[in-house]
Tab-separated table of C-alpha atoms in Angstrom:
chain	number	residue	atom	x	y	z
A	1	UNK	CA	-45.866	10.635	84.317
A	2	UNK	CA	-47.521	11.359	81.027
A	3	UNK	CA	-49.213	9.726	78.061
A	4	UNK	CA	-47.657	8.886	74.701
A	5	UNK	CA	-49.190	7.978	71.352
A	6	UNK	CA	-47.527	7.002	68.113
A	7	UNK	CA	-48.796	6.149	64.647
A	8	UNK	CA	-46.194	4.787	62.234
A	9	UNK	CA	-46.870	3.910	58.595
A	10	UNK	CA	-44.875	1.862	56.111
A	11	UNK	CA	-45.658	4.592	53.599
A	12	UNK	CA	-46.337	8.325	53.688
A	13	UNK	CA	-48.910	9.450	56.247
A	14	UNK	CA	-52.385	10.041	54.851
A	15	UNK	CA	-53.973	13.337	55.815
A	16	UNK	CA	-57.144	11.660	57.029
A	17	UNK	CA	-55.334	10.119	60.003
A	18	UNK	CA	-54.293	13.510	61.400
A	19	UNK	CA	-57.669	14.532	62.870
A	20	UNK	CA	-58.293	11.023	64.189
A	21	UNK	CA	-54.883	11.082	65.875
A	22	UNK	CA	-55.743	14.320	67.669
A	23	UNK	CA	-58.943	12.819	69.065
A	24	UNK	CA	-57.184	9.568	70.020
A	25	UNK	CA	-54.535	11.524	71.914
A	26	UNK	CA	-57.326	13.221	73.831
A	27	UNK	CA	-58.472	9.837	75.138
A	28	UNK	CA	-55.465	9.827	77.503
A	29	UNK	CA	-55.522	13.499	78.486
A	30	UNK	CA	-55.949	12.407	82.126
A	31	UNK	CA	-52.336	11.176	82.007
A	32	UNK	CA	-51.048	14.630	81.121
A	33	UNK	CA	-53.416	17.570	81.524
A	34	UNK	CA	-50.754	20.297	81.421
A	35	UNK	CA	-49.901	20.282	77.705
A	36	UNK	CA	-50.625	18.343	74.506
A	37	UNK	CA	-48.199	18.336	71.569
A	38	UNK	CA	-47.468	16.265	68.499
A	39	UNK	CA	-45.109	16.173	65.534
A	40	UNK	CA	-46.055	15.112	62.014
A	41	UNK	CA	-43.240	13.342	60.184
A	42	UNK	CA	-43.129	11.675	56.779
A	43	UNK	CA	-43.944	8.209	58.100
A	44	UNK	CA	-45.077	8.911	61.664
A	45	UNK	CA	-47.165	11.072	63.946
A	46	UNK	CA	-45.945	11.162	67.548
A	47	UNK	CA	-47.979	12.758	70.323
A	48	UNK	CA	-47.632	13.526	74.012
A	49	UNK	CA	-49.904	14.479	76.913
A	50	UNK	CA	-47.762	16.118	79.561
A	51	UNK	CA	-47.864	16.123	83.346
A	52	UNK	CA	-45.182	18.734	84.005
A	53	UNK	CA	-42.966	17.999	87.009
A	54	UNK	CA	-39.367	18.316	85.722
A	55	UNK	CA	-38.415	20.927	83.101
A	56	UNK	CA	-41.686	22.754	83.619
A	57	UNK	CA	-40.728	25.719	81.452
A	58	UNK	CA	-39.091	23.958	78.498
A	59	UNK	CA	-39.630	20.223	78.925
A	60	UNK	CA	-42.193	19.714	76.196
A	61	UNK	CA	-42.223	16.521	74.167
A	62	UNK	CA	-41.789	15.097	71.540
A	63	UNK	CA	-38.056	15.888	71.784
A	64	UNK	CA	-35.519	15.534	68.979
A	65	UNK	CA	-31.747	15.526	68.622
A	66	UNK	CA	-29.865	18.447	67.084
A	67	UNK	CA	-30.622	17.691	63.413
A	68	UNK	CA	-34.136	16.315	64.045
A	69	UNK	CA	-33.212	12.876	62.724
A	70	UNK	CA	-34.166	11.189	66.018
A	71	UNK	CA	-37.453	11.821	67.823
A	72	UNK	CA	-38.525	10.573	71.228
A	73	UNK	CA	-41.476	10.536	73.618
A	74	UNK	CA	-41.137	9.090	77.092
A	75	UNK	CA	-43.613	8.653	79.914
A	76	UNK	CA	-41.847	8.670	83.273
A	77	UNK	CA	-38.921	9.911	85.303
A	78	UNK	CA	-35.170	9.495	84.735
A	79	UNK	CA	-33.716	9.948	88.216
A	80	UNK	CA	-30.045	9.983	87.156
A	81	UNK	CA	-30.512	12.417	84.267
A	82	UNK	CA	-28.045	14.944	85.705
A	83	UNK	CA	-25.293	12.335	85.758
A	84	UNK	CA	-26.060	11.219	82.179
A	85	UNK	CA	-26.230	14.843	81.022
A	86	UNK	CA	-22.814	15.542	82.555
A	87	UNK	CA	-21.274	12.633	80.656
A	88	UNK	CA	-22.812	13.670	77.337
A	89	UNK	CA	-22.848	17.461	77.312
A	90	UNK	CA	-19.421	17.877	75.629
A	91	UNK	CA	-20.561	15.987	72.538
A	92	UNK	CA	-24.277	16.790	72.498
A	93	UNK	CA	-26.365	19.949	72.693
A	94	UNK	CA	-29.206	19.900	75.220
A	95	UNK	CA	-32.144	22.137	74.347
A	96	UNK	CA	-34.215	21.652	77.538
A	97	UNK	CA	-33.972	20.989	81.263
A	98	UNK	CA	-36.127	17.890	80.882
A	99	UNK	CA	-34.895	14.694	82.476
A	100	UNK	CA	-36.138	12.695	79.483
A	101	UNK	CA	-34.069	14.612	76.912
A	102	UNK	CA	-31.010	12.609	77.995
A	103	UNK	CA	-32.594	9.548	76.363
A	104	UNK	CA	-32.270	11.021	72.858
A	105	UNK	CA	-28.564	11.757	73.238
A	106	UNK	CA	-27.862	8.544	75.158
A	107	UNK	CA	-29.335	6.660	72.190
A	108	UNK	CA	-27.067	8.604	69.811
A	109	UNK	CA	-24.052	7.784	71.963
A	110	UNK	CA	-24.717	4.224	73.106
A	111	UNK	CA	-27.148	2.855	70.476
A	112	UNK	CA	-29.271	-0.018	71.858
A	113	UNK	CA	-27.388	0.040	75.168
A	114	UNK	CA	-28.792	3.468	76.049
A	115	UNK	CA	-31.495	1.928	78.218
A	116	UNK	CA	-28.885	0.306	80.491
A	117	UNK	CA	-27.812	3.775	81.618
A	118	UNK	CA	-31.286	4.873	82.715
A	119	UNK	CA	-32.377	4.775	86.344
A	120	UNK	CA	-36.045	5.480	86.884
A	121	UNK	CA	-39.532	4.493	85.840
A	122	UNK	CA	-40.204	4.900	82.150
A	123	UNK	CA	-41.814	3.703	78.938
A	124	UNK	CA	-40.919	5.316	75.670
A	125	UNK	CA	-40.660	5.417	71.891
A	126	UNK	CA	-37.680	6.468	69.772
A	127	UNK	CA	-37.999	7.065	66.027
A	128	UNK	CA	-34.666	6.969	64.200
A	129	UNK	CA	-35.565	8.421	60.795
A	130	UNK	CA	-32.155	7.709	59.232
A	131	UNK	CA	-32.012	4.042	60.182
A	132	UNK	CA	-35.793	3.760	59.781
A	133	UNK	CA	-36.191	2.174	63.203
A	134	UNK	CA	-38.827	2.420	65.902
A	135	UNK	CA	-37.518	1.511	69.355
A	136	UNK	CA	-39.824	0.800	72.307
A	137	UNK	CA	-38.471	0.445	75.834
A	138	UNK	CA	-39.870	-0.089	79.311
A	139	UNK	CA	-38.481	-0.007	82.866
A	140	UNK	CA	-37.414	-3.148	84.723
A	141	UNK	CA	-40.620	-3.838	86.578
A	142	UNK	CA	-43.218	-2.388	84.227
A	143	UNK	CA	-44.126	0.578	86.419
A	144	UNK	CA	-45.138	2.480	83.287
A	145	UNK	CA	-47.356	0.888	80.621
A	146	UNK	CA	-46.605	0.558	76.912
A	147	UNK	CA	-48.921	-1.087	74.364
A	148	UNK	CA	-48.667	-1.645	70.623
A	149	UNK	CA	-50.671	-3.093	67.759
A	150	UNK	CA	-49.877	-3.779	64.103
A	151	UNK	CA	-52.093	-3.705	61.050
A	152	UNK	CA	-51.015	-6.161	58.317
A	153	UNK	CA	-47.362	-5.093	58.662
A	154	UNK	CA	-48.238	-1.683	57.212
A	155	UNK	CA	-49.085	0.307	60.333
A	156	UNK	CA	-47.840	0.356	63.921
A	157	UNK	CA	-49.782	1.906	66.817
A	158	UNK	CA	-48.120	2.643	70.171
A	159	UNK	CA	-49.699	4.095	73.307
A	160	UNK	CA	-49.656	4.295	77.089
A	161	UNK	CA	-53.229	3.002	77.096
A	162	UNK	CA	-55.162	0.613	74.877
A	163	UNK	CA	-58.129	2.958	74.396
A	164	UNK	CA	-56.084	5.397	72.296
A	165	UNK	CA	-54.959	2.617	69.945
A	166	UNK	CA	-58.509	1.374	69.524
A	167	UNK	CA	-59.717	4.880	68.741
A	168	UNK	CA	-57.001	5.294	66.112
A	169	UNK	CA	-58.060	2.055	64.442
A	170	UNK	CA	-61.465	0.697	65.490
A	171	UNK	CA	-60.914	-2.333	63.232
A	172	UNK	CA	-58.302	-3.777	65.592
A	173	UNK	CA	-59.769	-6.935	67.107
A	174	UNK	CA	-60.964	-6.260	70.637
A	175	UNK	CA	-62.198	-9.788	71.251
A	176	UNK	CA	-60.968	-11.033	74.582
A	177	UNK	CA	-58.176	-13.601	74.481
A	178	UNK	CA	-59.323	-16.639	76.557
A	179	UNK	CA	-55.734	-17.632	77.383
A	180	UNK	CA	-54.933	-14.139	78.658
A	181	UNK	CA	-58.107	-14.078	80.752
A	182	UNK	CA	-57.108	-17.424	82.231
A	183	UNK	CA	-53.582	-16.153	82.901
A	184	UNK	CA	-55.089	-13.167	84.689
A	185	UNK	CA	-56.860	-15.515	87.100
A	186	UNK	CA	-53.898	-17.822	87.732
A	187	UNK	CA	-50.882	-15.519	87.175
A	188	UNK	CA	-52.333	-12.083	88.089
A	189	UNK	CA	-52.091	-10.921	84.473
A	190	UNK	CA	-51.329	-11.786	80.861
A	191	UNK	CA	-47.904	-13.079	79.932
A	192	UNK	CA	-46.192	-10.461	77.734
A	193	UNK	CA	-46.491	-9.694	74.919
A	194	UNK	CA	-50.145	-10.784	75.175
A	195	UNK	CA	-52.875	-8.611	76.650
A	196	UNK	CA	-56.524	-9.473	77.228
A	197	UNK	CA	-57.284	-8.012	73.767
A	198	UNK	CA	-56.396	-10.386	70.915
A	199	UNK	CA	-54.731	-7.843	68.620
A	200	UNK	CA	-53.130	-5.562	71.227
A	201	UNK	CA	-49.744	-6.359	72.775
A	202	UNK	CA	-47.525	-5.003	75.539
A	203	UNK	CA	-43.787	-4.419	75.806
A	204	UNK	CA	-42.360	-6.780	78.398
A	205	UNK	CA	-40.936	-5.088	81.535
A	206	UNK	CA	-37.166	-4.686	81.291
A	207	UNK	CA	-37.182	-5.147	77.508
A	208	UNK	CA	-36.276	-3.126	74.441
A	209	UNK	CA	-37.994	-3.772	71.096
A	210	UNK	CA	-36.891	-2.737	67.605
A	211	UNK	CA	-39.189	-2.374	64.582
A	212	UNK	CA	-38.037	-1.864	61.013
A	213	UNK	CA	-39.993	0.874	59.224
A	214	UNK	CA	-39.712	0.334	55.488
A	215	UNK	CA	-42.457	-0.389	53.004
A	216	UNK	CA	-43.594	-2.826	55.681
A	217	UNK	CA	-43.186	-2.743	59.442
A	218	UNK	CA	-41.753	-5.779	61.204
A	219	UNK	CA	-40.279	-6.662	64.582
A	220	UNK	CA	-36.500	-7.008	64.382
A	221	UNK	CA	-35.692	-7.677	68.033
A	222	UNK	CA	-37.251	-8.076	71.456
A	223	UNK	CA	-34.658	-8.517	74.183
A	224	UNK	CA	-34.104	-8.075	77.910
A	225	UNK	CA	-31.578	-5.442	78.936
A	226	UNK	CA	-31.306	-6.291	82.649
A	227	UNK	CA	-30.161	-9.412	84.488
A	228	UNK	CA	-29.510	-10.310	88.111
A	229	UNK	CA	-26.212	-8.971	89.493
A	230	UNK	CA	-23.409	-11.289	90.664
A	231	UNK	CA	-23.422	-12.393	94.302
A	232	UNK	CA	-20.953	-10.518	96.538
A	233	UNK	CA	-19.966	-11.661	100.032
A	234	UNK	CA	-20.185	-8.902	102.640
A	235	UNK	CA	-20.184	-8.627	106.416
A	236	UNK	CA	-23.662	-8.247	107.905
A	237	UNK	CA	-22.825	-4.876	109.460
A	238	UNK	CA	-21.785	-3.574	106.060
A	239	UNK	CA	-25.059	-4.792	104.544
A	240	UNK	CA	-27.138	-3.045	107.192
A	241	UNK	CA	-25.225	0.213	106.725
A	242	UNK	CA	-25.420	0.062	102.923
A	243	UNK	CA	-29.128	-0.732	102.955
A	244	UNK	CA	-29.860	2.385	104.994
A	245	UNK	CA	-27.767	4.511	102.639
A	246	UNK	CA	-29.353	3.122	99.471
A	247	UNK	CA	-32.930	3.413	100.731
A	248	UNK	CA	-32.336	7.038	101.748
A	249	UNK	CA	-30.733	7.697	98.359
A	250	UNK	CA	-33.715	6.078	96.598
A	251	UNK	CA	-36.130	8.352	98.462
A	252	UNK	CA	-33.992	11.430	97.726
A	253	UNK	CA	-33.979	10.581	94.021
A	254	UNK	CA	-37.749	10.396	94.000
A	255	UNK	CA	-38.041	13.929	95.319
A	256	UNK	CA	-37.198	15.012	91.749
A	257	UNK	CA	-39.311	17.994	90.701
A	258	UNK	CA	-38.789	21.611	89.631
A	259	UNK	CA	-40.933	22.847	92.494
A	260	UNK	CA	-40.676	20.228	95.217
A	261	UNK	CA	-43.236	21.837	97.516
A	262	UNK	CA	-45.189	19.293	99.516
A	263	UNK	CA	-44.694	15.626	98.748
A	264	UNK	CA	-47.522	13.151	99.153
A	265	UNK	CA	-47.231	9.610	100.468
A	266	UNK	CA	-49.699	6.746	100.404
A	267	UNK	CA	-49.753	5.691	104.050
A	268	UNK	CA	-51.157	2.232	104.755
A	269	UNK	CA	-49.980	2.068	108.368
A	270	UNK	CA	-47.555	-0.744	107.556
A	271	UNK	CA	-43.807	-0.548	108.006
A	272	UNK	CA	-43.086	0.005	104.269
A	273	UNK	CA	-44.996	3.214	103.550
A	274	UNK	CA	-44.466	4.438	107.113
A	275	UNK	CA	-40.681	4.196	106.720
A	276	UNK	CA	-40.761	6.111	103.431
A	277	UNK	CA	-42.838	8.820	105.094
A	278	UNK	CA	-40.540	8.931	108.135
A	279	UNK	CA	-37.379	9.258	106.025
A	280	UNK	CA	-38.919	12.161	104.110
A	281	UNK	CA	-39.678	13.806	107.436
A	282	UNK	CA	-36.060	13.249	108.569
A	283	UNK	CA	-34.917	14.929	105.346
A	284	UNK	CA	-37.006	17.939	106.430
A	285	UNK	CA	-39.355	17.656	103.448
A	286	UNK	CA	-42.949	18.867	103.897
A	287	UNK	CA	-45.092	15.724	103.730
A	288	UNK	CA	-48.820	15.101	103.497
A	289	UNK	CA	-50.079	11.531	103.743
A	290	UNK	CA	-53.158	9.946	102.201
A	291	UNK	CA	-55.008	6.864	103.392
A	292	UNK	CA	-58.151	4.803	102.874
A	293	UNK	CA	-60.386	3.918	105.814
A	294	UNK	CA	-63.247	1.425	106.087
A	295	UNK	CA	-66.157	0.932	108.465
A	296	UNK	CA	-65.333	-2.790	108.605
A	297	UNK	CA	-62.573	-3.433	111.178
A	298	UNK	CA	-61.349	-6.408	109.137
A	299	UNK	CA	-60.104	-4.019	106.455
A	300	UNK	CA	-59.617	-0.771	108.339
A	301	UNK	CA	-56.058	0.286	109.262
A	302	UNK	CA	-56.790	3.907	110.098
A	303	UNK	CA	-55.760	3.539	113.755
A	304	UNK	CA	-52.207	2.659	112.657
A	305	UNK	CA	-52.182	5.405	110.051
A	306	UNK	CA	-53.103	7.921	112.762
A	307	UNK	CA	-50.292	6.629	115.000
A	308	UNK	CA	-47.731	7.298	112.248
A	309	UNK	CA	-49.134	10.734	111.403
A	310	UNK	CA	-49.140	11.780	115.041
A	311	UNK	CA	-45.622	10.436	115.633
A	312	UNK	CA	-44.265	12.334	112.612
A	313	UNK	CA	-46.507	15.379	113.101
A	314	UNK	CA	-47.782	15.421	109.523
A	315	UNK	CA	-51.208	16.060	107.940
A	316	UNK	CA	-53.193	12.910	107.174
A	317	UNK	CA	-56.087	12.921	104.714
A	318	UNK	CA	-58.657	10.112	104.515
A	319	UNK	CA	-61.047	8.890	101.895
A	320	UNK	CA	-63.527	6.127	102.581
A	321	UNK	CA	-63.499	2.789	100.797
A	322	UNK	CA	-67.113	2.075	101.717
A	323	UNK	CA	-69.637	2.346	98.865
A	324	UNK	CA	-66.766	2.946	96.416
A	325	UNK	CA	-67.670	-0.170	94.426
A	326	UNK	CA	-71.081	1.128	93.409
A	327	UNK	CA	-69.740	4.620	92.744
A	328	UNK	CA	-66.486	3.952	90.860
A	329	UNK	CA	-66.549	0.440	89.374
A	330	UNK	CA	-67.101	1.575	85.774
A	331	UNK	CA	-64.425	4.257	85.999
A	332	UNK	CA	-61.902	1.790	87.394
A	333	UNK	CA	-62.503	-0.644	84.518
A	334	UNK	CA	-62.220	2.207	82.004
A	335	UNK	CA	-58.827	3.235	83.356
A	336	UNK	CA	-57.297	-0.182	84.102
A	337	UNK	CA	-58.527	-1.802	80.865
A	338	UNK	CA	-58.263	-5.162	82.631
A	339	UNK	CA	-60.445	-7.828	84.226
A	340	UNK	CA	-60.823	-7.171	87.944
A	341	UNK	CA	-59.682	-10.052	90.155
A	342	UNK	CA	-59.758	-8.114	93.454
A	343	UNK	CA	-61.712	-5.083	94.604
A	344	UNK	CA	-58.662	-3.314	96.094
A	345	UNK	CA	-58.183	-1.034	93.028
A	346	UNK	CA	-61.536	0.664	93.606
A	347	UNK	CA	-60.728	2.615	96.794
A	348	UNK	CA	-57.330	3.500	95.280
A	349	UNK	CA	-59.198	5.328	92.526
A	350	UNK	CA	-60.799	7.450	95.247
A	351	UNK	CA	-57.407	7.946	96.882
A	352	UNK	CA	-55.814	9.403	93.740
A	353	UNK	CA	-58.818	11.722	93.380
A	354	UNK	CA	-58.214	12.954	96.933
A	355	UNK	CA	-54.514	13.585	96.241
A	356	UNK	CA	-55.365	15.600	93.144
A	357	UNK	CA	-57.833	17.706	95.106
A	358	UNK	CA	-54.940	18.782	97.349
A	359	UNK	CA	-52.950	19.952	94.284
A	360	UNK	CA	-50.190	17.384	94.765
A	361	UNK	CA	-48.810	15.867	91.555
A	362	UNK	CA	-46.867	12.885	92.823
A	363	UNK	CA	-46.808	10.491	95.754
A	364	UNK	CA	-44.330	7.988	97.146
A	365	UNK	CA	-45.456	4.606	98.379
A	366	UNK	CA	-44.101	1.403	99.938
A	367	UNK	CA	-44.978	-0.948	97.067
A	368	UNK	CA	-42.238	-3.452	96.268
A	369	UNK	CA	-40.876	-3.857	99.801
A	370	UNK	CA	-42.700	-7.164	100.352
A	371	UNK	CA	-41.275	-8.593	97.133
A	372	UNK	CA	-37.732	-7.307	97.621
A	373	UNK	CA	-37.447	-8.226	101.308
A	374	UNK	CA	-39.579	-11.340	101.714
A	375	UNK	CA	-42.499	-9.697	103.459
A	376	UNK	CA	-45.245	-12.015	102.276
A	377	UNK	CA	-46.113	-15.002	104.492
A	378	UNK	CA	-46.074	-17.257	101.395
A	379	UNK	CA	-42.403	-16.444	100.791
A	380	UNK	CA	-41.640	-17.452	104.366
A	381	UNK	CA	-43.128	-20.844	103.436
A	382	UNK	CA	-40.866	-20.968	100.339
A	383	UNK	CA	-43.761	-20.722	97.887
A	384	UNK	CA	-45.274	-17.828	95.928
A	385	UNK	CA	-48.733	-16.280	95.698
A	386	UNK	CA	-49.720	-18.001	92.454
A	387	UNK	CA	-49.057	-21.407	94.048
A	388	UNK	CA	-50.720	-20.419	97.283
A	389	UNK	CA	-54.023	-19.497	95.604
A	390	UNK	CA	-53.921	-22.288	93.003
A	391	UNK	CA	-56.332	-24.638	94.770
A	392	UNK	CA	-59.063	-22.006	95.112
A	393	UNK	CA	-58.705	-20.881	91.501
A	394	UNK	CA	-58.907	-24.412	90.119
A	395	UNK	CA	-62.550	-24.402	91.244
A	396	UNK	CA	-63.240	-21.770	88.558
A	397	UNK	CA	-61.242	-23.438	85.798
A	398	UNK	CA	-64.201	-25.076	84.102
A	399	UNK	CA	-65.647	-21.630	83.375
A	400	UNK	CA	-63.050	-21.227	80.619
A	401	UNK	CA	-63.713	-22.367	77.070
A	402	UNK	CA	-59.987	-22.505	76.319
A	403	UNK	CA	-58.666	-25.381	78.413
A	404	UNK	CA	-55.705	-26.320	76.215
A	405	UNK	CA	-53.427	-25.611	79.153
A	406	UNK	CA	-54.570	-26.201	82.730
A	407	UNK	CA	-54.190	-23.599	85.437
A	408	UNK	CA	-51.920	-25.951	87.375
A	409	UNK	CA	-49.619	-26.394	84.371
A	410	UNK	CA	-49.671	-22.659	83.827
A	411	UNK	CA	-48.456	-22.035	87.372
A	412	UNK	CA	-45.903	-24.873	87.262
A	413	UNK	CA	-44.437	-23.633	83.989
A	414	UNK	CA	-44.166	-20.080	85.301
A	415	UNK	CA	-42.379	-21.202	88.461
A	416	UNK	CA	-40.125	-23.557	86.480
A	417	UNK	CA	-38.984	-20.616	84.398
A	418	UNK	CA	-37.048	-19.334	87.399
A	419	UNK	CA	-35.523	-22.636	88.487
A	420	UNK	CA	-32.401	-22.243	86.348
A	421	UNK	CA	-31.034	-19.219	88.152
A	422	UNK	CA	-28.825	-21.255	90.518
A	423	UNK	CA	-30.401	-19.428	93.416
A	424	UNK	CA	-32.210	-20.772	96.476
A	425	UNK	CA	-35.855	-21.883	96.353
A	426	UNK	CA	-36.826	-18.769	98.279
A	427	UNK	CA	-35.040	-16.561	95.749
A	428	UNK	CA	-36.747	-18.359	92.868
A	429	UNK	CA	-40.168	-17.857	94.459
A	430	UNK	CA	-39.258	-14.215	95.089
A	431	UNK	CA	-38.544	-13.780	91.371
A	432	UNK	CA	-41.866	-15.399	90.463
A	433	UNK	CA	-43.615	-13.036	92.881
A	434	UNK	CA	-41.955	-10.044	91.223
A	435	UNK	CA	-42.788	-11.222	87.699
A	436	UNK	CA	-46.426	-12.018	88.484
A	437	UNK	CA	-48.118	-10.304	91.418
A	438	UNK	CA	-45.927	-7.190	91.404
A	439	UNK	CA	-45.392	-6.501	87.693
A	440	UNK	CA	-48.730	-7.781	86.378
A	441	UNK	CA	-51.056	-6.596	89.114
A	442	UNK	CA	-49.808	-4.329	91.902
A	443	UNK	CA	-47.962	-1.888	89.643
A	444	UNK	CA	-50.825	-1.957	87.162
A	445	UNK	CA	-54.265	-2.241	88.749
A	446	UNK	CA	-53.153	-0.774	92.058
A	447	UNK	CA	-50.467	1.473	90.564
A	448	UNK	CA	-50.086	3.514	87.387
A	449	UNK	CA	-53.574	3.206	85.920
A	450	UNK	CA	-55.442	4.421	89.003
A	451	UNK	CA	-52.914	7.082	89.974
A	452	UNK	CA	-52.917	8.483	86.447
A	453	UNK	CA	-56.712	8.410	86.307
A	454	UNK	CA	-56.444	11.670	88.246
A	455	UNK	CA	-53.052	12.806	86.851
A	456	UNK	CA	-51.048	11.585	89.845
A	457	UNK	CA	-47.578	10.088	89.499
A	458	UNK	CA	-46.692	7.253	91.872
A	459	UNK	CA	-43.032	6.709	92.818
A	460	UNK	CA	-41.529	3.535	94.268
A	461	UNK	CA	-38.329	3.844	96.365
A	462	UNK	CA	-38.156	0.093	97.049
A	463	UNK	CA	-37.813	-0.545	93.297
A	464	UNK	CA	-34.760	1.694	92.936
A	465	UNK	CA	-32.184	0.065	90.641
A	466	UNK	CA	-29.236	0.455	93.018
A	467	UNK	CA	-31.227	-0.820	95.994
A	468	UNK	CA	-32.630	-3.815	94.081
A	469	UNK	CA	-29.231	-4.770	92.646
A	470	UNK	CA	-27.722	-4.575	96.120
A	471	UNK	CA	-30.383	-6.814	97.667
A	472	UNK	CA	-30.006	-9.401	94.894
A	473	UNK	CA	-26.222	-9.374	95.281
A	474	UNK	CA	-26.463	-10.623	98.895
A	475	UNK	CA	-25.760	-14.393	99.149
A	476	UNK	CA	-29.068	-16.251	99.414
A	477	UNK	CA	-28.566	-17.806	102.849
A	478	UNK	CA	-27.403	-14.508	104.322
A	479	UNK	CA	-30.248	-12.652	102.589
A	480	UNK	CA	-32.878	-14.910	104.161
A	481	UNK	CA	-31.410	-14.422	107.625
A	482	UNK	CA	-31.189	-10.646	107.301
A	483	UNK	CA	-34.346	-9.941	105.299
A	484	UNK	CA	-37.012	-12.568	105.982
A	485	UNK	CA	-40.234	-10.802	107.047
A	486	UNK	CA	-38.491	-7.509	106.155
A	487	UNK	CA	-36.190	-7.781	109.171
A	488	UNK	CA	-33.648	-5.438	107.589
A	489	UNK	CA	-36.314	-2.793	107.094
A	490	UNK	CA	-37.851	-3.286	110.531
A	491	UNK	CA	-34.443	-2.880	112.180
A	492	UNK	CA	-33.957	0.418	110.369
A	493	UNK	CA	-37.500	1.589	111.114
A	494	UNK	CA	-37.385	0.897	114.856
A	495	UNK	CA	-35.237	4.009	115.285
A	496	UNK	CA	-37.705	6.299	113.556
A	497	UNK	CA	-41.170	4.752	114.098
A	498	UNK	CA	-43.228	3.503	117.074
A	499	UNK	CA	-43.073	-0.221	117.874
A	500	UNK	CA	-46.824	-0.527	117.131
A	501	UNK	CA	-45.789	-0.034	113.488
A	502	UNK	CA	-42.425	-1.796	113.272
A	503	UNK	CA	-43.736	-4.925	115.027
A	504	UNK	CA	-47.030	-5.164	113.119
A	505	UNK	CA	-47.855	-8.369	111.301
A	506	UNK	CA	-49.122	-8.018	107.736
A	507	UNK	CA	-52.866	-7.290	107.563
């Protein structure tokens, strides 16, 4: 992954902003230490900090189309870029080997629908100078961050991290939004487009936004580009076979790199990350795993991590989570730019530092498996995490000045938003879990921000588009039978992992 920064003006760019832009771009150099570039256009400056993984020799950004009328920066990976390139190469000239270049030409070919063709994890900005449009887009689950702020309809600021926007314009209000803080407690994070900062906003996961860039800048559209697939009846044996194929395909896709070399995995000792690691080993890919250990047995899972490493005969590197709070708390807040509701992000900061020390640029992990295959105990009870922790959080409610909406109403309204999908209660709670705990917390405070703090890209096979669409296409009653407590995954894993791992309960 990388870091992007954009400054767009309703009028011609003033020279004074140029030096400030350079310094602001430097605030996210940890996201892309390999190269920094920018382009100065009549009404925009677009910059990029690069972590080079694909197109190492000629994959610099910003990238333009053939006549330089369309410019693009994208943070992330497009896993089906070869397929898109093949479909477009007869009508479009490709100047690089970069996976992200396909976005420019896909936009030329398919207009707003371009994002529907992308498979991967991404957040990006397109500037169409002819139509005077800025287009922001973000992957389905919000794996990659994308923030924006506006200044009296005359200036638009876009970045992978809030700190760069605030450096570009220190006058942007950084007062904390009481409603967003309250949402963070009850819903794991702010409801898009809000953030915890009053004047800074975020692009909603799975959305595309359009801004008009004339004498003024205004939002033209903010729409979702993805919806649940139709339900398809299949025989159980076919489902089991297809699941194995799609998970293997998802892992293969995430091996994308010019120089594959060794691949890292975050190994928790649970069935999710252990299966990803085992499949990589079966594919004969050199793997090194990374884990956190604790002195306290209540939190420590190192014995299970060692079982997996020994079974697969792979190197396993440990960092300790003890004393990390005192050492890294400030750094974690600086990188996450969010209120901390759990201490789990802190040892993950140490983990990404360890990965970087081994000269590995990206890691695969098991995040998303619990949400996609009903692995959380709360989902087995047909509720979701925000309901499960509601009673405890209500104790803290009186700490908030803004009590216009109660925490209970906040949770009820969020859950009600998924009750019109004509799916089972379990499916509805699964969708709430994805939209709250996964997208607002796990992929943020335990995902991108801490991995990128040390220039590490995290990849998520269980969030693969084809795999997710397949799982959601299974009829609800059949899905619960086959997948509850990740049964489908455990059945696959029992052939490649020890029973101490496949039969573990969630710790």
